[in-house]
Coordinates of C-alpha atoms in Angstrom, one line a residue:
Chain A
X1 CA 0.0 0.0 0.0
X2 CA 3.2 2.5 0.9
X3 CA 4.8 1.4 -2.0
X4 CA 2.0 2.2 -4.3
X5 CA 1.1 5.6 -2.2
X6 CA 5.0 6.7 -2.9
X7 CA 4.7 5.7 -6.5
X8 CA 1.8 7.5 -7.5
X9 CA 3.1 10.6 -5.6
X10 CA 6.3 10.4 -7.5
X11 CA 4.6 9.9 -10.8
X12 CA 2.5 13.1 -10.4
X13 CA 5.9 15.0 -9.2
X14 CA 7.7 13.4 -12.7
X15 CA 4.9 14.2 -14.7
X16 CA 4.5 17.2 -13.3
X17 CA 8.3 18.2 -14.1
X18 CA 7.7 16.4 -17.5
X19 CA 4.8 19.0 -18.5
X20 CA 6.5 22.0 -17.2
X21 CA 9.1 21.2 -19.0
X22 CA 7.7 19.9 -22.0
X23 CA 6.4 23.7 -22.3
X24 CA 9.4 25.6 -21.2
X25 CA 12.5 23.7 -22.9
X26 CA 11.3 20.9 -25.0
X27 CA 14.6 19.9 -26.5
X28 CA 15.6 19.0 -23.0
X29 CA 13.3 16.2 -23.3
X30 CA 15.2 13.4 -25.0
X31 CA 18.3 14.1 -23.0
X32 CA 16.3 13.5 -20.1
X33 CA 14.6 10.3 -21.4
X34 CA 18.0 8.9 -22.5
X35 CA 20.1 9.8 -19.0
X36 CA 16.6 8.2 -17.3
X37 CA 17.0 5.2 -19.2
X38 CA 20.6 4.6 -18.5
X39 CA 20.3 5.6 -15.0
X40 CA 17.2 3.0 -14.8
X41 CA 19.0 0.5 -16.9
X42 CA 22.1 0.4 -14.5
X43 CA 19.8 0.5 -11.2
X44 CA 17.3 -2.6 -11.7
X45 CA 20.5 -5.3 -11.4
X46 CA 21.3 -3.5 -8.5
X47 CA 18.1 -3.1 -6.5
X48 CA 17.3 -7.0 -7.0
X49 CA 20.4 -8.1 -6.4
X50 CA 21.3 -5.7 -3.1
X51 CA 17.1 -6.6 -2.3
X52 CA 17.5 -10.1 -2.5
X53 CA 20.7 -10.3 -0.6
X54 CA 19.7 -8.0 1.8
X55 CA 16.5 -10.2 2.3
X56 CA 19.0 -13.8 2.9
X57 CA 21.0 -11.7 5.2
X58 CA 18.7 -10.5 7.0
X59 CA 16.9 -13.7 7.4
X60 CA 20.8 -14.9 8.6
X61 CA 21.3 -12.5 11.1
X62 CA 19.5 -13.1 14.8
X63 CA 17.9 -9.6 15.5
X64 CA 14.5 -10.8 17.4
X65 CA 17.3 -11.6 20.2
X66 CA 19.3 -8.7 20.0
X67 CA 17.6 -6.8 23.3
X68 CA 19.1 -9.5 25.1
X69 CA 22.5 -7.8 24.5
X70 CA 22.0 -4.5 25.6
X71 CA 22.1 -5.4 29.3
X72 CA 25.4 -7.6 29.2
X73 CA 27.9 -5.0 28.4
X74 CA 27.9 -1.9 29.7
X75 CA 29.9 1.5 29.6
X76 CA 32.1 2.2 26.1
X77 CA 32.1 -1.6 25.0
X78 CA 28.0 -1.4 25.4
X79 CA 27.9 1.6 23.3
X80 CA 30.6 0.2 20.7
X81 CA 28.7 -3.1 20.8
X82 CA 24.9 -1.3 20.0
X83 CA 26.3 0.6 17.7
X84 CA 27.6 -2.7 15.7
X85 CA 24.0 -4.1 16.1
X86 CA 22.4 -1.0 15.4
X87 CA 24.1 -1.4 11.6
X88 CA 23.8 -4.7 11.3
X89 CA 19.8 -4.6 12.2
X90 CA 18.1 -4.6 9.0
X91 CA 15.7 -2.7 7.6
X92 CA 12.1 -1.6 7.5
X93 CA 11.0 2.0 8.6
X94 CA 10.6 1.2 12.4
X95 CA 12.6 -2.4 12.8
X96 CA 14.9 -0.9 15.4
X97 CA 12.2 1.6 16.8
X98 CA 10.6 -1.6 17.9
X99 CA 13.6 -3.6 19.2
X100 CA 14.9 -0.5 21.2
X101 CA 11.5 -0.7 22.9
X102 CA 11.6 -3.8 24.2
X103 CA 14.9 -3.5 25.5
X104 CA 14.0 -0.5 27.0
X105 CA 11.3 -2.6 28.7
X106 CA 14.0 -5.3 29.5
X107 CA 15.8 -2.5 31.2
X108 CA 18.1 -1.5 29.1
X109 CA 20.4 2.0 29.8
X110 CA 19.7 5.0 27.9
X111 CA 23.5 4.9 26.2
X112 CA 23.7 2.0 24.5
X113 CA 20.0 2.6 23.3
X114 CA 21.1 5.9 21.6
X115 CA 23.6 4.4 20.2
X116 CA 21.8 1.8 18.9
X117 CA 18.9 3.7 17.6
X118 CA 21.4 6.3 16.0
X119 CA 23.5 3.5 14.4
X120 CA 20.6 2.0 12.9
X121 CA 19.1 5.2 11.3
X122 CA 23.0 5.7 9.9
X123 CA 24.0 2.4 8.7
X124 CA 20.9 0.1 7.9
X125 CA 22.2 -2.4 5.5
X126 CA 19.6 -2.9 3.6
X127 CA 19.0 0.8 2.3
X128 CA 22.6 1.3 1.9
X129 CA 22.8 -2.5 -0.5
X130 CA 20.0 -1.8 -1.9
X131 CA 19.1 1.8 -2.3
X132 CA 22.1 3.9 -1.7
X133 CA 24.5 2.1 -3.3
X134 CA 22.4 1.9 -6.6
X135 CA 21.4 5.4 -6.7
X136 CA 24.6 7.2 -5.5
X137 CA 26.9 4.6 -6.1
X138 CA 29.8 3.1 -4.2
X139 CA 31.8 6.0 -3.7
X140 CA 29.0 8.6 -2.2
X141 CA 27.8 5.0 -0.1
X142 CA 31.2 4.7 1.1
X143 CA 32.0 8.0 2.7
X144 CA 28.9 9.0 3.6
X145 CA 29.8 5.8 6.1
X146 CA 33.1 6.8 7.2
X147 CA 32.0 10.3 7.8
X148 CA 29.1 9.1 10.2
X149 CA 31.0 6.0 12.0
X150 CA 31.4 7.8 14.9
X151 CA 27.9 9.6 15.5
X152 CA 26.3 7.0 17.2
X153 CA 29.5 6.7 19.2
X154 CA 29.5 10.2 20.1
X155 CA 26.0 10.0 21.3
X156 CA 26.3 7.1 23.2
X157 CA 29.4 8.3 24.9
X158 CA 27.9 11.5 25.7
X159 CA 25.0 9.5 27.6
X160 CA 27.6 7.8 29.4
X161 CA 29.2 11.2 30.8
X162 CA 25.6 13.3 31.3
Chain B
X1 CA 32.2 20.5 -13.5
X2 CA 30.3 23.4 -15.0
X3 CA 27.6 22.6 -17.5
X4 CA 27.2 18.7 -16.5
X5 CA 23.5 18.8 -17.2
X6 CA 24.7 19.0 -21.1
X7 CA 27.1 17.0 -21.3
X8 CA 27.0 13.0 -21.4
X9 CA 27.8 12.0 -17.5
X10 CA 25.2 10.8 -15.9
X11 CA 22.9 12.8 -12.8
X12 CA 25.5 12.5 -9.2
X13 CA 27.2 9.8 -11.1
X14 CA 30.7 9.3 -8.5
X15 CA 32.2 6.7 -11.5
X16 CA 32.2 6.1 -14.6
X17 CA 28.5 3.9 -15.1
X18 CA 29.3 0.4 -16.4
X19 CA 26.3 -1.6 -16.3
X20 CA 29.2 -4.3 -14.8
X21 CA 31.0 -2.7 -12.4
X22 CA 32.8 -3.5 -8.5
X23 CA 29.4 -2.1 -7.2
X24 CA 27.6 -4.9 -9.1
X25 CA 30.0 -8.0 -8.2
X26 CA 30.0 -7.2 -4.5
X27 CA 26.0 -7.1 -4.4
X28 CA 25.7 -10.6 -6.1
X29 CA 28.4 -12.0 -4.1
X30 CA 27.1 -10.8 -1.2
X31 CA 23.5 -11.9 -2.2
X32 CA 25.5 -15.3 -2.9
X33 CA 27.0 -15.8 0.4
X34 CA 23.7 -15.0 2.0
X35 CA 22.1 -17.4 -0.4
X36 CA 24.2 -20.2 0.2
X37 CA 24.2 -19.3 4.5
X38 CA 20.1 -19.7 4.2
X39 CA 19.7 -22.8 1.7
X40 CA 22.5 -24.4 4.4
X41 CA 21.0 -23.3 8.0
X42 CA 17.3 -22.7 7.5
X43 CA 16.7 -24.6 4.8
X44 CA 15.4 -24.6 0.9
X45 CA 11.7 -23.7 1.9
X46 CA 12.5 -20.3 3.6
X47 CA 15.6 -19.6 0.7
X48 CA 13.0 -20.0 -1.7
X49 CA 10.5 -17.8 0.4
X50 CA 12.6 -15.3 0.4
X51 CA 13.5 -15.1 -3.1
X52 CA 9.8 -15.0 -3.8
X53 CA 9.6 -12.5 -1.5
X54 CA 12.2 -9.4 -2.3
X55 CA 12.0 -10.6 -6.0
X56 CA 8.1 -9.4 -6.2
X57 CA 8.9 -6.2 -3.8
X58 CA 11.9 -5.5 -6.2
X59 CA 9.2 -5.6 -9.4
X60 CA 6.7 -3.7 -7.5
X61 CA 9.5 -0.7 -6.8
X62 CA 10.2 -0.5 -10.2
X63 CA 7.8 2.5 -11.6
X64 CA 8.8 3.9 -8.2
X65 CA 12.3 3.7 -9.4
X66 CA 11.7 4.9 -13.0
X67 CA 9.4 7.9 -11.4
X68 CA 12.5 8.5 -8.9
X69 CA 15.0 8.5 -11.5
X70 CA 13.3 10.8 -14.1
X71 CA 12.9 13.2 -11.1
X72 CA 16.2 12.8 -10.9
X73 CA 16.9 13.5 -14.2
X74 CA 14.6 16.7 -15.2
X75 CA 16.0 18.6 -11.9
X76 CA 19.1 20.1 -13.5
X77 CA 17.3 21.4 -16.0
X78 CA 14.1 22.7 -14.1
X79 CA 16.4 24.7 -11.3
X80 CA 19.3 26.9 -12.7
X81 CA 22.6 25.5 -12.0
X82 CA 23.7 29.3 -10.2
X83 CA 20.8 29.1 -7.6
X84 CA 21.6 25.7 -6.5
X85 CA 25.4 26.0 -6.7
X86 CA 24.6 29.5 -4.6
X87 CA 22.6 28.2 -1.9
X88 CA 24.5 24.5 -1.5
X89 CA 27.2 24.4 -3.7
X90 CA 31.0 24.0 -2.7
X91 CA 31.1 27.8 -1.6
X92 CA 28.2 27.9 0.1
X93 CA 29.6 27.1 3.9
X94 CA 27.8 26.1 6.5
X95 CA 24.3 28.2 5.8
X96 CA 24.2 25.7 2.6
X97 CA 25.0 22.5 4.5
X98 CA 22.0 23.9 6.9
X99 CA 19.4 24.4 4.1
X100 CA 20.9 21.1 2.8
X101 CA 20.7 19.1 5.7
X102 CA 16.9 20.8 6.6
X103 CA 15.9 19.8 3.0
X104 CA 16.9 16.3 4.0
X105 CA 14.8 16.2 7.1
X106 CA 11.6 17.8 5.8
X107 CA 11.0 16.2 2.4
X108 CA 8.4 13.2 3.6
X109 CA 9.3 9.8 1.7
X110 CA 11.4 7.0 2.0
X111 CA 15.0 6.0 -0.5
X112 CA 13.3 6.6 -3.3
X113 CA 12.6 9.4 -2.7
X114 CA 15.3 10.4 -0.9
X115 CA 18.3 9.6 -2.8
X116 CA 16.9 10.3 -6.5
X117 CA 16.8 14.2 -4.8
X118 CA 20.3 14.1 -3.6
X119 CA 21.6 12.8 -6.6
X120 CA 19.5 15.0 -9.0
X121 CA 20.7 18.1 -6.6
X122 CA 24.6 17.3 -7.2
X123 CA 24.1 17.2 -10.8
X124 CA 22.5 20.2 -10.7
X125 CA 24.9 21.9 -8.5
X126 CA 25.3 20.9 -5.0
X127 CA 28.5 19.5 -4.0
X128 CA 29.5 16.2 -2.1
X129 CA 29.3 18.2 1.6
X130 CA 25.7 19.1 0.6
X131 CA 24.9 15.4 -1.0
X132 CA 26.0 14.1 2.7
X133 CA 24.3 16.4 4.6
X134 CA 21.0 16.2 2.5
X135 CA 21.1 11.8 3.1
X136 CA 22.0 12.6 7.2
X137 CA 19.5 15.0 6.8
X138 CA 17.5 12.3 6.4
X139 CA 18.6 9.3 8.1
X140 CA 19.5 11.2 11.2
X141 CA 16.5 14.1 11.5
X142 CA 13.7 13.0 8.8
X143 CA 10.5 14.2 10.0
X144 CA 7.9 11.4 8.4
X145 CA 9.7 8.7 10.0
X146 CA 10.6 10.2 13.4
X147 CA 7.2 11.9 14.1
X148 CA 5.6 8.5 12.7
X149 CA 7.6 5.7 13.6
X150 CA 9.9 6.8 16.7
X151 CA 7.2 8.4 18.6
X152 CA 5.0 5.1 18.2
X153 CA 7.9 3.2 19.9
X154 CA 10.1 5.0 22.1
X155 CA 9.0 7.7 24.9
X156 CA 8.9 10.8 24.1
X157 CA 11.6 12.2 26.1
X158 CA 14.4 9.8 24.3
X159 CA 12.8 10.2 20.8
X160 CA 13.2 14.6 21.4
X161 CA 16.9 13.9 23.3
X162 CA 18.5 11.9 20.2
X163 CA 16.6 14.5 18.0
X164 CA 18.3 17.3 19.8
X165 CA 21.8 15.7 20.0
X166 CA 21.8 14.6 16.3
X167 CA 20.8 18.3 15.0
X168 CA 24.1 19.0 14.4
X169 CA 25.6 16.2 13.0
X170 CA 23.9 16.6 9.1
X171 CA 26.1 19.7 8.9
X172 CA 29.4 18.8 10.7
X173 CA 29.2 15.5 8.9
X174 CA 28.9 17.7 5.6
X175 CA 32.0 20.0 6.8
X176 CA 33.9 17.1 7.5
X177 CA 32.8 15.9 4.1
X178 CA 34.4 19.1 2.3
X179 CA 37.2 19.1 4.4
X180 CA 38.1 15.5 4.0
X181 CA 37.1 14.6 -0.1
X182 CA 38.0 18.7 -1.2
X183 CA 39.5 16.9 -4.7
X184 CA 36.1 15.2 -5.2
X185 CA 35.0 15.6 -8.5
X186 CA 31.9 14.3 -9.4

């Protein structure tokens, strides 16, 4: 139902573009249809193939357990340890929203939750397979990464202080 | 740099585009270890069950895709190249890294949405910083999700705390950016 929400909204906003454009600089047209065509052409091998092994990762990777953790570790190793899990929890628009809950029910402390949380809305594998790396390549994907590493350490080390 | 909406590279392209690149390799491997990992430990029901699974969400994203990447494509020639290199190009310190990152965190949507804007924005002007701080923008601050999703989950108090501690980060994170990758060329 989101997906088809998003699409028609995007399909308006194109064909709104489109028209606008079709009136104000029509020989821009084809240029636009060609680059949208190559663009699309080297993004579908991409989007199944970072989709479908996002999806057998995913399916791999034990997150219905990873509450459990937050309590075992605490101080800097707790926070360096949520972060990890926090990128390594795939995706979905709420996945980790959800887990943090029920670790915060399970009693977990407020620094390795940021941390987690944070890391999550950073990293999350799936997007960056399947979406990021497709659309802005490996490069953009790549620092974009580095730059951000140690936000969710930051945070959670700040907790840890306050 | 100047003029790329005329000439042949493609919108925020970082490489050269072959249809077969590193990119591709290390997605199918990566889908191939995964593969293997479930057909081994859970079994040739769920591998198959999964397959099924992404494989029709991957064909129903499509138009969503194409819509995304037209987008993508019209913007450099629907904004003028000055205005967007003047508000978040290279020069445009950190006042453009702000309108960047707040653009990130206000447009509602998900990644395709999201990244087809970025990337349409650096061909039209923006620079790498801005690119950064437009996708932390995002990830870190985006409204729709937050106000939706967080809230729904986690208490209020946390949700507004990691709000207010991450505000900053879309536009250091995009300093850092320019400091770090100046020779970036797209």
């Amino acid at each position: 139902m989101n997906i088809l929400i998003g699409t028609i909204l995007l399909a308006i906003g194109a064909a709104t573009m489109l028209r606008h454009l079709s009136r104000t600089q029509p020989d821009a047209l084809p240029d636009i249809f060609t680059r949208t065509k190559q663009t699309t052409t080297f993004m579908v091998p991409r989007i199944f193939a970072g989709l479908i092994g996002a999806g057998f990762l995913a399916a791999l990777l034990p997150v219905d357990q990873v509450e459990r953790f937050f309590g075992e570790s605490a101080g800097v190793t707790g926070v360096l340890f949520a972060t990890l899990l926090g990128a390594l929890t795939p995706g979905g628009p709420f996945v980790a929203f959800a887990i943090g809950a029920s670790a915060l029910k399970a009693g977990a402390a407020l620094a390795p939750l940021m941390a987690y949380v944070t890391a999550w809305c950073i990293f999350n594998f799936n997007r960056a397979l399947a979406y990021e790396m497709s659309f802005m390549g490996r490069r953009f994907t790549a620092i974009r990464h580095i730059v951000s590493l140690p936000v969710p350490i930051i945070l959670g080390c700040l907790l840890l202080v306050i | 740099m100047t003029g790329m909406a005329k000439n042949s590279t493609l919108p925020g392209s970082s490489t050269p585009r072959k249809l077969v690149d590193g990119s591709l390799i290390f997605l199918i491997a990566l889908g191939v270890a995964g593969a293997i990992g479930v057909w081994f430990l859970k079994g040739p029901d769920v591998f198959w069950q999964i397959l099924g699974h992404e494989v029709v969400f991957a064909a129903a994203l499509m138009p969503k895709i194409v819509a995304g990447v037209l987008i993508a494509s019209a913007l450099p020639f629907l904004i003028s190249r000055d205005r967007i290199t003047a508000a978040i190009g290279p020069e445009s310190g950190w006042r453009g890294l702000a309108i960047a990152a707040a653009a990130g965190a206000i447009i509602p949507g998900g990644p395709s949405v999201t990244y087809p804007l970025a990337l349409g924005l650096m061909a039209a002007g923006a620079d790498l910083g801005a690119g950064i701080a437009i996708v932390s923008g995002w990830v870190l601050l985006g409204l729709n999700r937050t106000l939706i999703w967080e809230l729904s989950f986690l208490p209020a108090d946390i949700v507004a705390l990691r709000f207010v501690l991450c505000l900053p980060f879309p536009i250091l994170l995009g300093l850092a950016t320019r400091k770090l990758w100046k020779d970036f060329a797209p």
